[in-house]
XYZ file of C-alpha atoms in Angstrom:
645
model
C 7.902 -6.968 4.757
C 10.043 -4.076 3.829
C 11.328 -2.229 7.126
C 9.883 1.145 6.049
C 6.821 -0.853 5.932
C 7.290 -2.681 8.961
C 7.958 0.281 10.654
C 4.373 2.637 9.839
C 2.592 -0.509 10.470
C 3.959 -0.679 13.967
C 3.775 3.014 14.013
C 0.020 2.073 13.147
C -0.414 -0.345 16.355
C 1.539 2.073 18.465
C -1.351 4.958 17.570
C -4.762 2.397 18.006
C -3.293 1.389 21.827
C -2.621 5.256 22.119
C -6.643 5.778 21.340
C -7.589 3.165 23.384
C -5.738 4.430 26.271
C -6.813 8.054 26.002
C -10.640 6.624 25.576
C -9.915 4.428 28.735
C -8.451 7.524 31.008
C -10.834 10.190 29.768
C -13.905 7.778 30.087
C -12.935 6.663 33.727
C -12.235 10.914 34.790
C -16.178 11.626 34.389
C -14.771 15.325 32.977
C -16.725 17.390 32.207
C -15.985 17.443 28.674
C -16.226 14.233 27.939
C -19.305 13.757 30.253
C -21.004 16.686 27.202
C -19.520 14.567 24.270
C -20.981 11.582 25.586
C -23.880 13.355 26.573
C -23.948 14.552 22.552
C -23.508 10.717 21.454
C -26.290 9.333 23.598
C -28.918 12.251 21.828
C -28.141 11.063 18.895
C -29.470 7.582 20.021
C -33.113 8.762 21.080
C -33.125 11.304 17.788
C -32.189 8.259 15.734
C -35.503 6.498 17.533
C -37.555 9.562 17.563
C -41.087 9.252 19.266
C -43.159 6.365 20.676
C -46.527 5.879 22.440
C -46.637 7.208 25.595
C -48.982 5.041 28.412
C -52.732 7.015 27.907
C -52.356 7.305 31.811
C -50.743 11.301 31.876
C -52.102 13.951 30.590
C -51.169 18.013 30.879
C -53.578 21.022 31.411
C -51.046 23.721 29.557
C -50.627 27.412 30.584
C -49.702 27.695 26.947
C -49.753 30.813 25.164
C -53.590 30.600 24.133
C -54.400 30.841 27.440
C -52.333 33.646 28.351
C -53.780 35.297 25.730
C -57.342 34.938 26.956
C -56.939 37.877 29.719
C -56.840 40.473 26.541
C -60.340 38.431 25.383
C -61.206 39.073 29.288
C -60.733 43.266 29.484
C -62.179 43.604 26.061
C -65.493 42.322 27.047
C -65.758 41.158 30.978
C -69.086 41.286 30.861
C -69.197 38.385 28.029
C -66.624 36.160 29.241
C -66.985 36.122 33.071
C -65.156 32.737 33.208
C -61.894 34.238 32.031
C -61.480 36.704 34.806
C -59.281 34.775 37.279
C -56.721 34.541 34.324
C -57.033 38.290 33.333
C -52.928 38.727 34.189
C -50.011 36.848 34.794
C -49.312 35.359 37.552
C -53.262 34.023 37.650
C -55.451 34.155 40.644
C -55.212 30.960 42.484
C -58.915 30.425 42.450
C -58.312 29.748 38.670
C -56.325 26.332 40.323
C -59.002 25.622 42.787
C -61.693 25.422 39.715
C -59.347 23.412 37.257
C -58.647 20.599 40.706
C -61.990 20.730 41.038
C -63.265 19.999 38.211
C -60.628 17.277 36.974
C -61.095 15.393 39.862
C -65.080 15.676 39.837
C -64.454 14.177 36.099
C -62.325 11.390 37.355
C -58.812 12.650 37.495
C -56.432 10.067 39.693
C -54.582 13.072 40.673
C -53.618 16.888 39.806
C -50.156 18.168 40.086
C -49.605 21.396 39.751
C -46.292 22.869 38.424
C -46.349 26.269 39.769
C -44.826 27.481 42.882
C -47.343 29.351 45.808
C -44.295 30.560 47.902
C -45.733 34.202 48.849
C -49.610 34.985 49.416
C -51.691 35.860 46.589
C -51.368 39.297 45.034
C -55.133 38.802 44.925
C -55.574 39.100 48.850
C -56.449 36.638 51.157
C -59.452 35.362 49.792
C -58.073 34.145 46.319
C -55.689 31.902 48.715
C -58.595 31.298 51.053
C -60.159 29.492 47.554
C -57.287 27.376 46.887
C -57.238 26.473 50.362
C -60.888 25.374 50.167
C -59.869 23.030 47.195
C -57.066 21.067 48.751
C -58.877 20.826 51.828
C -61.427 18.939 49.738
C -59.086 17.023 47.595
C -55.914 17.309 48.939
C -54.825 14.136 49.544
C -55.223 13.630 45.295
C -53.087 17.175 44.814
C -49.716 17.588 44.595
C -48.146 21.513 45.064
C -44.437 22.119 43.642
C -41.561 23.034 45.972
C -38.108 23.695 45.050
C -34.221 23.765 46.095
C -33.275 27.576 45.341
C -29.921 28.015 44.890
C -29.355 31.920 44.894
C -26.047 33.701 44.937
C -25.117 36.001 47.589
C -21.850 37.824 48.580
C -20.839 35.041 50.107
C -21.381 32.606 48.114
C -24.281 30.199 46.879
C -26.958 29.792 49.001
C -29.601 27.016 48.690
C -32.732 26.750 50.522
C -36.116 24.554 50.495
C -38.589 26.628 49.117
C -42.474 25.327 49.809
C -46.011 26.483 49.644
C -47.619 28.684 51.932
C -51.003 27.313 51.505
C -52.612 25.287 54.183
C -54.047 21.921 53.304
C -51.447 20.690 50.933
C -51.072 17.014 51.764
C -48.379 16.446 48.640
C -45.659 18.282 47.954
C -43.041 17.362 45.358
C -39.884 18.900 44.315
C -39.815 20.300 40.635
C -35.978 20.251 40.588
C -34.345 19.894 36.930
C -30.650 20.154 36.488
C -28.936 19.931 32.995
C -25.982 17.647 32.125
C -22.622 19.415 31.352
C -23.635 19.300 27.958
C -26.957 21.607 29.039
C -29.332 19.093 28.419
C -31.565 17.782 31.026
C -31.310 13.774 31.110
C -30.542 12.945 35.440
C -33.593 11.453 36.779
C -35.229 13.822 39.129
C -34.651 11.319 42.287
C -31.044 11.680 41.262
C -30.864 15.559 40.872
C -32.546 15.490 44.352
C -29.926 12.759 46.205
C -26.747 15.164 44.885
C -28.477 18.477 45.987
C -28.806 16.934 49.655
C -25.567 15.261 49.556
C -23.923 19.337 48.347
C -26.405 21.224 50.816
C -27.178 18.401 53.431
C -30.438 19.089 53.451
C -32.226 16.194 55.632
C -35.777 16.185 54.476
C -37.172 13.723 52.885
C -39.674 15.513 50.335
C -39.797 13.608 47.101
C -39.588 14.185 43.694
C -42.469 15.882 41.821
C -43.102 12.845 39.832
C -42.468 10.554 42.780
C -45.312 12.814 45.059
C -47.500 12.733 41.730
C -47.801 8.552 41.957
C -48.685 9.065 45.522
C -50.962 10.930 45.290
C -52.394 8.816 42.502
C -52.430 6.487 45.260
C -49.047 3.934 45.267
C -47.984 4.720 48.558
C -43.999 4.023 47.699
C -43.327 4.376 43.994
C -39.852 2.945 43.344
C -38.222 4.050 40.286
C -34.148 3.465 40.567
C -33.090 4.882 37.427
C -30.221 7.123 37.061
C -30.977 9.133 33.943
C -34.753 10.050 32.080
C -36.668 7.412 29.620
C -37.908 9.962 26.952
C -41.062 8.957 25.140
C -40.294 11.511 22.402
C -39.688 15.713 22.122
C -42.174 18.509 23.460
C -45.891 17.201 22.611
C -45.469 14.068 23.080
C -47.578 13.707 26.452
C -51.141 14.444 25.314
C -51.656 18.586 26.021
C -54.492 20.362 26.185
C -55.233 24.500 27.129
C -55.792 25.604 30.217
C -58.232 28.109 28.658
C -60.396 24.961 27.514
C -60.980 23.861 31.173
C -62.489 27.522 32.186
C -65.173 28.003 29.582
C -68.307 25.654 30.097
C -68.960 24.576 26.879
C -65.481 23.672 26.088
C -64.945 21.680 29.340
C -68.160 19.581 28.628
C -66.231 18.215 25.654
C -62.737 17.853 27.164
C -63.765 16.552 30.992
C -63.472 12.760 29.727
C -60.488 12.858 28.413
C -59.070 13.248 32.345
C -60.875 10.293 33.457
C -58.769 8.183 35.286
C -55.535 10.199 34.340
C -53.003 11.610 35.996
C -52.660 15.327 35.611
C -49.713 17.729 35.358
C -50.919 21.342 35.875
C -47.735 23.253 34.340
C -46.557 25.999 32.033
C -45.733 25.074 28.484
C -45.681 29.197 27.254
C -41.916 29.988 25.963
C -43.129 33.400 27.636
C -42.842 31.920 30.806
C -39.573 30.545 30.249
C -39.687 26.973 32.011
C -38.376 25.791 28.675
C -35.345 23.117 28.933
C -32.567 21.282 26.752
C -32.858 17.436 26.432
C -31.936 14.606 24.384
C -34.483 14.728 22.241
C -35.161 18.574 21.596
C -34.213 22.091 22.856
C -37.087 23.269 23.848
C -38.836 21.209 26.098
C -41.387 22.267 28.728
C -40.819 21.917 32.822
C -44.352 20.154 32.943
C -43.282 17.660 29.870
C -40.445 16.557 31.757
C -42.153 15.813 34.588
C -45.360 14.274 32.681
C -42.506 11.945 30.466
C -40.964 11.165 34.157
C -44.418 9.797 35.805
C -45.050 7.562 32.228
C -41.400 6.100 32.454
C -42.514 5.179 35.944
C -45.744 3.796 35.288
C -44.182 1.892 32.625
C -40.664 0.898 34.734
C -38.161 2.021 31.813
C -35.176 2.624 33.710
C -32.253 4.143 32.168
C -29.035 3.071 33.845
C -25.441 2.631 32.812
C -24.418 -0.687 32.183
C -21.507 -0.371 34.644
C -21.826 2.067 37.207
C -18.433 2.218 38.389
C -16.549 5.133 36.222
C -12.989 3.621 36.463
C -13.964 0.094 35.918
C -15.934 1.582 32.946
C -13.358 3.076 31.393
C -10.865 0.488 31.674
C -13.007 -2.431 29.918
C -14.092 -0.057 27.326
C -10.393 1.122 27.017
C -9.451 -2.842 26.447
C -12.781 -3.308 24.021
C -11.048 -0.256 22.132
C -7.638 -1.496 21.950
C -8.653 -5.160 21.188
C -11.273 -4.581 18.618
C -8.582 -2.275 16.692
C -5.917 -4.099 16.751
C -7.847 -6.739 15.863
C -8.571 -5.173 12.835
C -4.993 -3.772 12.213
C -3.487 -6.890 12.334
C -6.418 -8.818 10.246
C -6.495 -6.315 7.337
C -3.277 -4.554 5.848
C -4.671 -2.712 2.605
C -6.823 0.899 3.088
C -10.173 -0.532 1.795
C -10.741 -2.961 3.770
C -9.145 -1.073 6.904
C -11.732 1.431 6.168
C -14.967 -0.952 6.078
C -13.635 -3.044 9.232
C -13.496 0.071 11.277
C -16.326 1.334 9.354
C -18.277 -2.082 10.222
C -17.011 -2.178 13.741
C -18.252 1.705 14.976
C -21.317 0.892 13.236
C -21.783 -2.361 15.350
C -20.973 -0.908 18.549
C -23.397 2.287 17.619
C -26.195 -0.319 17.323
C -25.128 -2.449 20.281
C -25.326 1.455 22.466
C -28.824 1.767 20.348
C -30.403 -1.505 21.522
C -29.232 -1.375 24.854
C -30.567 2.012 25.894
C -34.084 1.588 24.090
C -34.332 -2.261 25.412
C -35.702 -3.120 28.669
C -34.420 -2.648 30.708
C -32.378 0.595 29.137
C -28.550 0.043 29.351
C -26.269 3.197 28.772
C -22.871 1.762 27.233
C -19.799 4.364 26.168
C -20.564 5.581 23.109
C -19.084 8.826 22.064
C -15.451 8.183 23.101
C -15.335 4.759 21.540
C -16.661 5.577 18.490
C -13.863 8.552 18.736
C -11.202 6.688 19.725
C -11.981 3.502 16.858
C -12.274 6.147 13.813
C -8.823 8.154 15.386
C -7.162 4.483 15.344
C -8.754 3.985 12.218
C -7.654 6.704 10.160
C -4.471 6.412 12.078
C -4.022 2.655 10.184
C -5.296 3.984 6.946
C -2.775 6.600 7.143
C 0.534 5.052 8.163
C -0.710 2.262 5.998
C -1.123 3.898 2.980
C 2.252 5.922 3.632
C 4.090 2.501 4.368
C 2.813 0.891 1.363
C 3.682 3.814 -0.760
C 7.134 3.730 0.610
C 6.900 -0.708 0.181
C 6.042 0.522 -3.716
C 8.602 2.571 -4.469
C 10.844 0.543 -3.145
C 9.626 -2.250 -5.333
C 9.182 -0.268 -8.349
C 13.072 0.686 -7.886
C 14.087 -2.835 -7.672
C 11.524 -3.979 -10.295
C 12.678 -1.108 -13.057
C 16.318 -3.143 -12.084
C 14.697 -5.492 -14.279
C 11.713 -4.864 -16.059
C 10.966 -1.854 -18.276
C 8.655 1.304 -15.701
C 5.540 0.697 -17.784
C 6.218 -2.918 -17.011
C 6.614 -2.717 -13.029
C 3.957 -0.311 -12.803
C 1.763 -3.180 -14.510
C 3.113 -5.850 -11.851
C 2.603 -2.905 -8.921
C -1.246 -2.619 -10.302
C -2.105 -6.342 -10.759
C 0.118 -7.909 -7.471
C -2.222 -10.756 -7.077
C -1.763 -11.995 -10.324
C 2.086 -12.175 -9.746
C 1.930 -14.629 -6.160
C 2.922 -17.817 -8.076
C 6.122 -16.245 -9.187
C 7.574 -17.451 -6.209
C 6.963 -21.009 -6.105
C 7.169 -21.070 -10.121
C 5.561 -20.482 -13.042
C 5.271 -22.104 -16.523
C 4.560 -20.026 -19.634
C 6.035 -19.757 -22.770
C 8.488 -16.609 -23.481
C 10.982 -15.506 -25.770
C 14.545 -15.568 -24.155
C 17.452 -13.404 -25.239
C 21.563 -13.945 -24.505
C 24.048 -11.441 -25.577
C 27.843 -11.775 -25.460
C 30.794 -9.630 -26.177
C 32.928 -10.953 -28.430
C 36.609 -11.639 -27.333
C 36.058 -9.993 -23.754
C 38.795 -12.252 -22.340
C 41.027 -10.361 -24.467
C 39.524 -7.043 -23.975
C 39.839 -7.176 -20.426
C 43.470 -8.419 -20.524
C 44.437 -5.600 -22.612
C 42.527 -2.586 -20.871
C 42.933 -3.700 -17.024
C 40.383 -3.827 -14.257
C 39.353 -0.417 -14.115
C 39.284 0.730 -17.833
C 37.261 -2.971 -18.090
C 34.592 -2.635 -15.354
C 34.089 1.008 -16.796
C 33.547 -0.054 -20.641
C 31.041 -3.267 -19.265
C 29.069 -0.615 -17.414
C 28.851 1.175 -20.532
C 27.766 -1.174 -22.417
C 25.235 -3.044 -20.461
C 23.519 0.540 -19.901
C 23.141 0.610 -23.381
C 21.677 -2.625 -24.064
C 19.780 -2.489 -21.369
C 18.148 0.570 -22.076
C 17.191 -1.394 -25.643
C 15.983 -4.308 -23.992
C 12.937 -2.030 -21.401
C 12.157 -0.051 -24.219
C 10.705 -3.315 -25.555
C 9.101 -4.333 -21.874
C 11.748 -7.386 -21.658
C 12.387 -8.103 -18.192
C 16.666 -8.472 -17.514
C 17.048 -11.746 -15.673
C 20.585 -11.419 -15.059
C 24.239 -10.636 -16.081
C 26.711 -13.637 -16.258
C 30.234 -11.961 -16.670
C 30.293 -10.019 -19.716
C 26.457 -11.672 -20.793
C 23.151 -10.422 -20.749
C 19.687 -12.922 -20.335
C 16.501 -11.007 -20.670
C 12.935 -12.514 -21.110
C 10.247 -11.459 -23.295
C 6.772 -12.559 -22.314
C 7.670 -13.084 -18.151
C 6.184 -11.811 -15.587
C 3.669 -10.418 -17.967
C 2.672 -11.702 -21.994
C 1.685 -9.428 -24.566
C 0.438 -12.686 -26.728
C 2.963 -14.637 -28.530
C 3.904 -13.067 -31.553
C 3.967 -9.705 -29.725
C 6.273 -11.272 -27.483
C 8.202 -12.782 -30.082
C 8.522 -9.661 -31.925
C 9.510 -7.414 -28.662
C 12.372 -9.758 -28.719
C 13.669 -9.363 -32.458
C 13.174 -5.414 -31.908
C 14.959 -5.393 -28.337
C 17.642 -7.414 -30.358
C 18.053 -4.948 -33.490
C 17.878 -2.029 -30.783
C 20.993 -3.801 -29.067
C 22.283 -3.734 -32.920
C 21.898 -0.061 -33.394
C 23.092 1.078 -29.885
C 26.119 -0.859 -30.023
C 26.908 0.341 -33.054
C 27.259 3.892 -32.025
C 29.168 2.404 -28.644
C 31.445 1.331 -30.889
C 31.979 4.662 -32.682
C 32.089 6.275 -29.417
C 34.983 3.709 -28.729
C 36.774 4.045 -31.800
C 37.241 7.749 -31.456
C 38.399 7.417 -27.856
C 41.084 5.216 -29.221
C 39.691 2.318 -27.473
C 38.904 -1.214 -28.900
C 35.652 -1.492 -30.639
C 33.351 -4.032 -28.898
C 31.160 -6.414 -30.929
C 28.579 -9.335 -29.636
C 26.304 -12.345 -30.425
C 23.079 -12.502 -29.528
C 20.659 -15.677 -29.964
C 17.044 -15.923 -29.341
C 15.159 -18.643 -28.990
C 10.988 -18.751 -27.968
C 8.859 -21.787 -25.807
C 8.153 -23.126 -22.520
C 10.018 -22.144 -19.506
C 9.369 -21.986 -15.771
C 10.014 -18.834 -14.235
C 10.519 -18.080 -10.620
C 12.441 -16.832 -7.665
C 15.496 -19.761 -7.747
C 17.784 -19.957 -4.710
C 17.903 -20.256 -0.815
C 16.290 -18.144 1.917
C 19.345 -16.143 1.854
C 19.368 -15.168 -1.465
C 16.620 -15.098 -4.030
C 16.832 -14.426 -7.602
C 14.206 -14.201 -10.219
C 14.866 -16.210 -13.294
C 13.712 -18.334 -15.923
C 14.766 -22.246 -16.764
C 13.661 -25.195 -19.049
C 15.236 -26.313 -22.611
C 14.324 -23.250 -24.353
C 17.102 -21.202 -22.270
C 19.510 -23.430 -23.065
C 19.106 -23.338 -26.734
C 18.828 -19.094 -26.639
C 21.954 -19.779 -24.847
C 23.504 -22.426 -27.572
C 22.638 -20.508 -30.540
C 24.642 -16.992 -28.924
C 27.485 -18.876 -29.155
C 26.580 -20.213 -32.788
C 26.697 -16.825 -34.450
C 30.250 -17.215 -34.068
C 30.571 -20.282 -36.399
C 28.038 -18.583 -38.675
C 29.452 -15.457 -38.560
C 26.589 -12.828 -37.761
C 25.563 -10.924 -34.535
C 21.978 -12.105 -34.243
C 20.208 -15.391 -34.887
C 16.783 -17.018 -33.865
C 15.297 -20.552 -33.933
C 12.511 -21.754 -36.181
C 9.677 -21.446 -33.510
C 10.738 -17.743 -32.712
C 10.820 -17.243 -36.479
C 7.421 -18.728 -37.330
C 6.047 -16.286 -35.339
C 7.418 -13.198 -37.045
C 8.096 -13.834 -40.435
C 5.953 -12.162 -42.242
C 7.383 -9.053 -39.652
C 11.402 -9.722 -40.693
C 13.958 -10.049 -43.398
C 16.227 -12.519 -42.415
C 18.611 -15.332 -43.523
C 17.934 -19.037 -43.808
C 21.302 -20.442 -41.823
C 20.310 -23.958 -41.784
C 19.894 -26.861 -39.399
C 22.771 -26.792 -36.493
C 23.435 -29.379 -33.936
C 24.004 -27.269 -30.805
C 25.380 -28.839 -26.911
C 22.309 -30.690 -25.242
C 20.894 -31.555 -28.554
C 22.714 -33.494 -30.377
C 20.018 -35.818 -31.474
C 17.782 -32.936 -32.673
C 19.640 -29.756 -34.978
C 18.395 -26.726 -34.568
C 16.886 -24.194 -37.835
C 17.862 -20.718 -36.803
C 17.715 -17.835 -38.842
C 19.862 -14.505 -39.226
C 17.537 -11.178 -38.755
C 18.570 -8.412 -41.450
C 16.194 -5.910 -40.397
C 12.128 -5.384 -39.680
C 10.210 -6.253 -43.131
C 9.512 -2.218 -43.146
C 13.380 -1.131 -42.220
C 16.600 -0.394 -44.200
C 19.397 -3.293 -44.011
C 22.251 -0.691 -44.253
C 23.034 -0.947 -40.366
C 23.306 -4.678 -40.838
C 25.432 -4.251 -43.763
C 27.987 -2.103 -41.987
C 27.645 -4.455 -38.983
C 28.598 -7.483 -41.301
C 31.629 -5.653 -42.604
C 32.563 -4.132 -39.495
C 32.645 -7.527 -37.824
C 34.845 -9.281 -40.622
C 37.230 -6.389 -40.149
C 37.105 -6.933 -36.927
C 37.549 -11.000 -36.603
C 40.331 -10.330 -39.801
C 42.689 -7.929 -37.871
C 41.984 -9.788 -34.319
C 44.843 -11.988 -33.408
C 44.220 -15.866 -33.249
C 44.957 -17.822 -30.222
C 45.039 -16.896 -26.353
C 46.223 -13.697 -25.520
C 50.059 -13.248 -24.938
């Protein structure tokens, strides 16, 4: 791996243990703002599971807006609708209580809890309390009245008292406490509210909850609920509800008073008007009474709601370590941006549903969820980004060092397809056209011109013939002194005779750029440079060749040889570019060239070789390889035989 690479992808790691370790601190602090995005994440759990059947054992008798709106109905005509005097105005008269206790639990009721607070005497006068009175003394034992914890501000501070009723006779008495999350949603248990307003205040009595009073009066003498948060049955509604104003009239009650046999009863208001409306989990505007009817059915029914660990710190440092595991995990597993994505995408999803089944199973199990889910798509996105930054970096570096060799369109090719190109390091056999080139005379060039004047000129040239050899998508497999060997057809094949032909044209583009080198030369006063270039086409095996220290990509097999043998031929034959038979029967109907004959060449000299001189492309003028055929014989004519003196 490429240390640019190496380095984002450690970069990478060093970001996912950074997540983990923020998601382990902030989980373990219980602050306040992560206790409301947490809070957030575990709503989205009960909205995913929206409502279920609630036990048939709860029922509420709603102060709901109808009923409020019966006292008009009363003043217009009092004389009609007698019933509906003791809720002419808000607050009612308490004797409208005393009827609806007595006649729920004449029709069977368990028990009636009432959600309204008696703190002061009625603005009725004595006798309206005097009714209510009457009523618990007859039931009271099956009647639970609401007290409260006031906390009121004062100029010295909060002050919190133990508000209760002032009505004789009430056996039960249960505190209607409700106190929203950080997040403003209601979701503590009321038992729990209760134990951290005494452990504040130290208050020391031992009233309980209004659900908790509710059972007892139902009869279980010690109801025993120990679960930290609520078990929500679904939003607003979901307890069975019916008006207030339905109890009062006669007729009406007839056909309601069985549906309150053997039920439990919450007396409470449901009005927005009244404003006992509440945040929670599963909607915004839940009802006092609802919560309190939803708490007694959780109880009935023993769904706790608990976390699975209740010790913050220890909390947040396994899920910290589940963080940091599970994404490094992935990191390390999965290199590439897709897959990154769908691990991490796969991963949050699984731990979403593990949060989902543990908090609506039974018993219900509250695991991190928020944070986690956070912290794995901040380490995932940090992968996918230093990722996809490293491997652009890891490409351009190999496109550089692949355009060394290979023509752009053909390392952008290599760069799309990579997994087509993994044998090329252990080897690869296909069949290719392969190309030498060699200056003519160089020994004696580079004796006459010295080093610098020398390496300058080579330069020149191989740009130059280089440049002809990419256009054509040849791939340069290496320089050997003043020598060029290129392949045609490896890494990547265009089909044979394509292949074939990219050759010839690489070849006659050598032809024609070397040609104006040499003019360039001439008028510098310099020598004029000349080469041979052979070309021969079958099976090689290509690979990287070499030792762990130093790898080089090249090709090997008979065919190379020949290419090789048959440079050094158009020397006896007296051209600048020949090819053998199998190159030729490829392109002929493509070429003009010139029948040269059978040659015996070094490492065949059982079998000669046909080659053939290229004039030109069937569709091209031969007057560049006229010129270059008289240029040469000018050239070998005036050039001095023997070694150079």
């Amino acid at each position: 791996m490429a240390k640019s690479s190496r380095l984002f992808s450690q970069l990478g790691h060093g970001l996912m243990i950074s997540a983990a370790v923020f998601g382990a601190i902030a989980l373990a602090s219980q602050h306040p703002w992560i206790v409301r995005t947490e809070g957030y994440g575990q709503s989205v759990l009960w909205r995913l599971r929206g409502p279920i059947e609630p036990p048939p054992d709860v029922v509420i008798l709603a102060i709901d807006e109808y009923s409020l709106s019966q006292g008009s109905i009363y003043a217009g005509s009092p004389e009609r609708y007698p019933h509906l005097a003791p809720i002419e105005s808000w607050p009612w008269q308490r004797q409208a209580y005393a009827l609806a206790i007595d006649r729920l639990l004449e029709a069977g009721a368990r028990a009636v809890a009432v959600d309204v607070l008696f703190l002061d005497p009625s603005l009725y006068g004595p006798a309206d309390d005097a009714a209510l009175e009457a009523t618990l003394a007859k039931w009271g034992d099956q009647v639970v009245l609401a007290a409260l914890y006031d906390a009121s501000p004062t100029d010295l501070g909060g002050f919190t008292t133990l508000l209760t009723p002032v009505l004789n006779g009430a056996v039960h008495q249960g505190l209607i406490n409700i106190a929203p999350d950080a997040d403003g949603q209601v979701r503590l248990a009321p038992e729990t509210v209760l134990a951290q307003l005494r452990q504040q205040h130290d208050f020391v009595d031992t009233l309980p909850a209004f659900a908790t009073a509710t059972l007892q009066a139902a009869g279980d003498p010690n109801p025993q609920w120990p679960s930290e948060q609520l078990f929500f049955y679904g939003p607003g509604g979901t307890i069975p509800t019916i008006s207030f104003a339905n109890l009062l009239e006669p007729d009406n009650w007839e056909r309601y008073r069985h549906q309150f046999a053997g039920k439990l009863v919450i007396i409470g208001p449901t009005a927005v008007s009244l404003q006992d409306i509440h945040r929670t989990p599963m909607d915004n505007t839940m009802p006092g009474p609802e919560i309190h009817a939803q708490t007694i059915a959780a109880m009935l029914e023993g769904r706790t709601l608990n976390p699975l660990l209740d010790n913050a710190l220890l909390r947040g440092i396994l899920s910290g370590l589940l963080i940091g595991g599970l994404g490094l995990g992935l990191g390390y597993r999965f290199s590439q941006p897709l897959p990154r994505l769908l691990g991490f995408g796969t991963t949050i999803t699984l731990w979403g549903a593990t949060a989902y089944l543990l908090a609506m199973g039974p018993p219900g199990q509250l695991i991190p969820l928020a944070i986690p889910v956070a912290c794995l798509g901040m380490g995932g996105i940090a992968y996918i980004a230093t990722g996809a930054i490293g491997n652009q970096l890891e490409e351009q570096r190999l496109r550089r060092t692949l355009e060394r060799y290979v023509s752009p369109a053909v390392a952008k090719e290599i760069l799309s397809q990579p997994e087509d190109f993994t044998s090329l390091g252990v080897g690869q056999q296909v069949q290719a056209a392969v190309l030498f080139s060699d200056i003519r005379g160089f020994s004696r060039l580079s004796y006459q011109l010295g080093a610098e004047q020398t390496v300058q000129m080579l330069n020149t040239y191989f740009n130059d013939m280089v440049a002809a050899i990419l256009v054509e998508r040849g791939t340069i497999d290496k320089f050997i002194g003043d020598a060029i060997m290129a392949e045609f057809g490896a890494p990547i094949s265009q089909g044979a005779k394509q292949d074939a032909l990219s050759a010839v044209r690489a070849a006659l583009g050598m032809r024609k750029s070397l040609t104006a080198l040499r003019q360039r030369l001439q008028a510098e006063g310099l020598p004029p440079l000349f080469h041979g270039i052979g070309i021969s086409y079958g099976n090689l095996v290509v690979g990287n060749v070499g030792s762990p220290q130093r790898l080089e990509y090249t090709a090997i097999g008979d065919t190379v040889n020949v290419a090789s043998r048959i440079e050094s031929l158009t020397k006896k034959v007296g051209t600048d570019l020949l090819i053998t038979s199998p190159l030729y029967d490829l392109i002929q109907e493509d070429v003009i060239a010139v029948d040269h004959g059978e040659h015996f060449v070094a490492g065949r000299e059982k079998e000669a070789v046909q080659v053939y001189g290229i004039i030109s492309l069937r569709d091209e003028s031969d007057t560049l390889y006229q010129q270059v055929q008289r240029d040469l014989q000018a050239h070998l004519a005036a050039t001095p035989k023997g070694p150079p003196k």
